[in-house]
Amino acid sequence: SLSAGQQQLFSLGRALLRRRANGGSGGRGGGILLLDEMSSAVDHETEALMQDIVDREFAGYTVVSVAHRLEMAVRFADTVVVMDGGAVVEMGTPRDLVLRDGGWFRRLYRAGL
């Protein structure tokens, strides 16, 4: 039985193998990579390695990532969508959202979540 972290690494490896089997792209103009809490069960060193793999190997892809670690959004996201109760409450670049007075993202970021 694999741990949650091992399952996450296995899933990323499987996506990488599929990308390479398809000739390096997800079709015309890249592809879409969906990540649901990719690094929630791994340490920070492994998380950094996984993010490096995504950045390097899936360049040109649209990457949709669900993450509760805000540092991931601040470091790697082009656009952040903040949801509450299934509804979008904010959307923008990480920088814009951190600077937005009274915003959800800013409050969470300042709280260190």
PDB file of C-alpha atoms in Angstrom:
ATOM      1  CA  SER A   1       0.000   0.000   0.000  1.00  0.00           C
ATOM      2  CA  LEU A   2       1.351   3.417  -0.982  1.00  0.00           C
ATOM      3  CA  SER A   3       1.346   6.422   1.331  1.00  0.00           C
ATOM      4  CA  ALA A   4      -0.531   9.545   0.218  1.00  0.00           C
ATOM      5  CA  GLY A   5       2.763  11.218  -0.710  1.00  0.00           C
ATOM      6  CA  GLN A   6       3.873   8.195  -2.718  1.00  0.00           C
ATOM      7  CA  GLN A   7       0.528   8.202  -4.545  1.00  0.00           C
ATOM      8  CA  GLN A   8       1.020  11.863  -5.442  1.00  0.00           C
ATOM      9  CA  LEU A   9       4.520  11.198  -6.789  1.00  0.00           C
ATOM     10  CA  PHE A  10       3.254   8.178  -8.712  1.00  0.00           C
ATOM     11  CA  SER A  11       0.462  10.246 -10.294  1.00  0.00           C
ATOM     12  CA  LEU A  12       2.879  12.977 -11.364  1.00  0.00           C
ATOM     13  CA  GLY A  13       5.198  10.336 -12.830  1.00  0.00           C
ATOM     14  CA  ARG A  14       2.293   8.788 -14.719  1.00  0.00           C
ATOM     15  CA  ALA A  15       1.360  12.190 -16.190  1.00  0.00           C
ATOM     16  CA  LEU A  16       4.977  12.720 -17.214  1.00  0.00           C
ATOM     17  CA  LEU A  17       5.169   9.315 -18.906  1.00  0.00           C
ATOM     18  CA  ARG A  18       1.909   9.977 -20.742  1.00  0.00           C
ATOM     19  CA  ARG A  19       3.195  13.362 -21.923  1.00  0.00           C
ATOM     20  CA  ARG A  20       6.394  11.790 -23.231  1.00  0.00           C
ATOM     21  CA  ALA A  21       4.481   8.921 -24.871  1.00  0.00           C
ATOM     22  CA  ASN A  22       2.434  11.552 -26.742  1.00  0.00           C
ATOM     23  CA  GLY A  23       5.594  13.037 -28.227  1.00  0.00           C
ATOM     24  CA  GLY A  24       6.126  15.671 -25.579  1.00  0.00           C
ATOM     25  CA  SER A  25       2.893  17.597 -25.919  1.00  0.00           C
ATOM     26  CA  GLY A  26      -0.728  17.239 -25.039  1.00  0.00           C
ATOM     27  CA  GLY A  27      -1.743  17.791 -28.628  1.00  0.00           C
ATOM     28  CA  ARG A  28      -1.847  21.014 -30.590  1.00  0.00           C
ATOM     29  CA  GLY A  29      -0.403  23.839 -28.498  1.00  0.00           C
ATOM     30  CA  GLY A  30       0.220  21.849 -25.323  1.00  0.00           C
ATOM     31  CA  GLY A  31      -2.344  20.277 -23.086  1.00  0.00           C
ATOM     32  CA  ILE A  32      -4.074  20.557 -19.750  1.00  0.00           C
ATOM     33  CA  LEU A  33      -2.662  19.213 -16.493  1.00  0.00           C
ATOM     34  CA  LEU A  34      -5.033  18.997 -13.532  1.00  0.00           C
ATOM     35  CA  LEU A  35      -3.430  18.864 -10.076  1.00  0.00           C
ATOM     36  CA  ASP A  36      -5.545  18.352  -6.968  1.00  0.00           C
ATOM     37  CA  GLU A  37      -3.488  19.028  -3.847  1.00  0.00           C
ATOM     38  CA  MET A  38      -0.381  17.791  -5.644  1.00  0.00           C
ATOM     39  CA  SER A  39       1.902  18.318  -2.686  1.00  0.00           C
ATOM     40  CA  SER A  40      -0.393  18.112   0.331  1.00  0.00           C
ATOM     41  CA  ALA A  41       1.203  14.935   1.725  1.00  0.00           C
ATOM     42  CA  VAL A  42       4.880  15.566   0.997  1.00  0.00           C
ATOM     43  CA  ASP A  43       7.631  17.545   2.702  1.00  0.00           C
ATOM     44  CA  HIS A  44       8.769  20.940   1.399  1.00  0.00           C
ATOM     45  CA  GLU A  45      11.838  19.501  -0.374  1.00  0.00           C
ATOM     46  CA  THR A  46       9.717  16.996  -2.304  1.00  0.00           C
ATOM     47  CA  GLU A  47       7.139  19.701  -3.000  1.00  0.00           C
ATOM     48  CA  ALA A  48       9.856  21.893  -4.547  1.00  0.00           C
ATOM     49  CA  LEU A  49      11.041  18.951  -6.677  1.00  0.00           C
ATOM     50  CA  MET A  50       7.491  18.244  -7.869  1.00  0.00           C
ATOM     51  CA  GLN A  51       6.920  21.904  -8.738  1.00  0.00           C
ATOM     52  CA  ASP A  52      10.219  21.988 -10.645  1.00  0.00           C
ATOM     53  CA  ILE A  53       9.098  18.949 -12.665  1.00  0.00           C
ATOM     54  CA  VAL A  54       5.760  20.593 -13.475  1.00  0.00           C
ATOM     55  CA  ASP A  55       7.447  23.879 -14.460  1.00  0.00           C
ATOM     56  CA  ARG A  56      10.075  22.203 -16.636  1.00  0.00           C
ATOM     57  CA  GLU A  57       8.221  19.269 -18.151  1.00  0.00           C
ATOM     58  CA  PHE A  58       4.794  20.844 -18.626  1.00  0.00           C
ATOM     59  CA  ALA A  59       5.866  24.251 -19.945  1.00  0.00           C
ATOM     60  CA  GLY A  60       3.292  25.351 -22.503  1.00  0.00           C
ATOM     61  CA  TYR A  61       0.517  23.424 -20.775  1.00  0.00           C
ATOM     62  CA  THR A  62      -2.425  24.962 -19.010  1.00  0.00           C
ATOM     63  CA  VAL A  63      -1.995  23.822 -15.409  1.00  0.00           C
ATOM     64  CA  VAL A  64      -5.021  23.921 -13.122  1.00  0.00           C
ATOM     65  CA  SER A  65      -3.922  23.320  -9.554  1.00  0.00           C
ATOM     66  CA  VAL A  66      -6.044  23.066  -6.427  1.00  0.00           C
ATOM     67  CA  ALA A  67      -3.855  24.083  -3.495  1.00  0.00           C
ATOM     68  CA  HIS A  68      -4.390  25.182   0.061  1.00  0.00           C
ATOM     69  CA  ARG A  69      -0.760  26.230   0.544  1.00  0.00           C
ATOM     70  CA  LEU A  70      -0.796  29.887  -0.443  1.00  0.00           C
ATOM     71  CA  GLU A  71       2.966  30.014  -0.920  1.00  0.00           C
ATOM     72  CA  MET A  72       2.473  27.732  -3.931  1.00  0.00           C
ATOM     73  CA  ALA A  73       0.044  30.203  -5.480  1.00  0.00           C
ATOM     74  CA  VAL A  74       2.256  33.189  -4.745  1.00  0.00           C
ATOM     75  CA  ARG A  75       5.371  31.518  -6.178  1.00  0.00           C
ATOM     76  CA  PHE A  76       3.998  29.729  -9.226  1.00  0.00           C
ATOM     77  CA  ALA A  77       0.528  30.856 -10.300  1.00  0.00           C
ATOM     78  CA  ASP A  78      -0.228  33.281 -13.098  1.00  0.00           C
ATOM     79  CA  THR A  79      -3.860  33.564 -11.994  1.00  0.00           C
ATOM     80  CA  VAL A  80      -5.448  32.654  -8.665  1.00  0.00           C
ATOM     81  CA  VAL A  81      -9.131  31.879  -8.201  1.00  0.00           C
ATOM     82  CA  VAL A  82     -10.299  32.058  -4.573  1.00  0.00           C
ATOM     83  CA  MET A  83     -13.436  30.065  -3.819  1.00  0.00           C
ATOM     84  CA  ASP A  84     -15.667  29.921  -0.769  1.00  0.00           C
ATOM     85  CA  GLY A  85     -18.615  27.573  -0.519  1.00  0.00           C
ATOM     86  CA  GLY A  86     -18.240  26.616  -4.179  1.00  0.00           C
ATOM     87  CA  ALA A  87     -18.451  30.219  -5.395  1.00  0.00           C
ATOM     88  CA  VAL A  88     -15.667  32.364  -6.846  1.00  0.00           C
ATOM     89  CA  VAL A  89     -15.059  35.265  -4.463  1.00  0.00           C
ATOM     90  CA  GLU A  90     -11.835  36.629  -5.964  1.00  0.00           C
ATOM     91  CA  MET A  91      -9.669  36.228  -9.025  1.00  0.00           C
ATOM     92  CA  GLY A  92      -6.439  37.850 -10.160  1.00  0.00           C
ATOM     93  CA  THR A  93      -2.680  37.613 -10.110  1.00  0.00           C
ATOM     94  CA  PRO A  94      -1.157  36.622  -6.767  1.00  0.00           C
ATOM     95  CA  ARG A  95       0.448  40.063  -6.503  1.00  0.00           C
ATOM     96  CA  ASP A  96      -2.827  41.880  -7.151  1.00  0.00           C
ATOM     97  CA  LEU A  97      -4.679  39.720  -4.642  1.00  0.00           C
ATOM     98  CA  VAL A  98      -2.054  40.222  -1.913  1.00  0.00           C
ATOM     99  CA  LEU A  99      -2.336  43.987  -2.405  1.00  0.00           C
ATOM    100  CA  ARG A 100      -6.160  44.089  -2.536  1.00  0.00           C
ATOM    101  CA  ASP A 101      -7.504  45.770   0.618  1.00  0.00           C
ATOM    102  CA  GLY A 102     -10.096  43.646   2.400  1.00  0.00           C
ATOM    103  CA  GLY A 103      -9.629  40.697   0.057  1.00  0.00           C
ATOM    104  CA  TRP A 104      -9.910  37.044   1.019  1.00  0.00           C
ATOM    105  CA  PHE A 105      -6.520  36.099  -0.389  1.00  0.00           C
ATOM    106  CA  ARG A 106      -4.778  38.950   1.413  1.00  0.00           C
ATOM    107  CA  ARG A 107      -6.340  37.995   4.758  1.00  0.00           C
ATOM    108  CA  LEU A 108      -5.362  34.349   4.338  1.00  0.00           C
ATOM    109  CA  TYR A 109      -1.874  35.263   3.146  1.00  0.00           C
ATOM    110  CA  ARG A 110      -1.286  37.561   6.113  1.00  0.00           C
ATOM    111  CA  ALA A 111      -2.542  34.847   8.467  1.00  0.00           C
ATOM    112  CA  GLY A 112       0.187  32.600   7.079  1.00  0.00           C
ATOM    113  CA  LEU A 113      -2.140  29.960   5.667  1.00  0.00           C
TER     114      LEU A 113
END
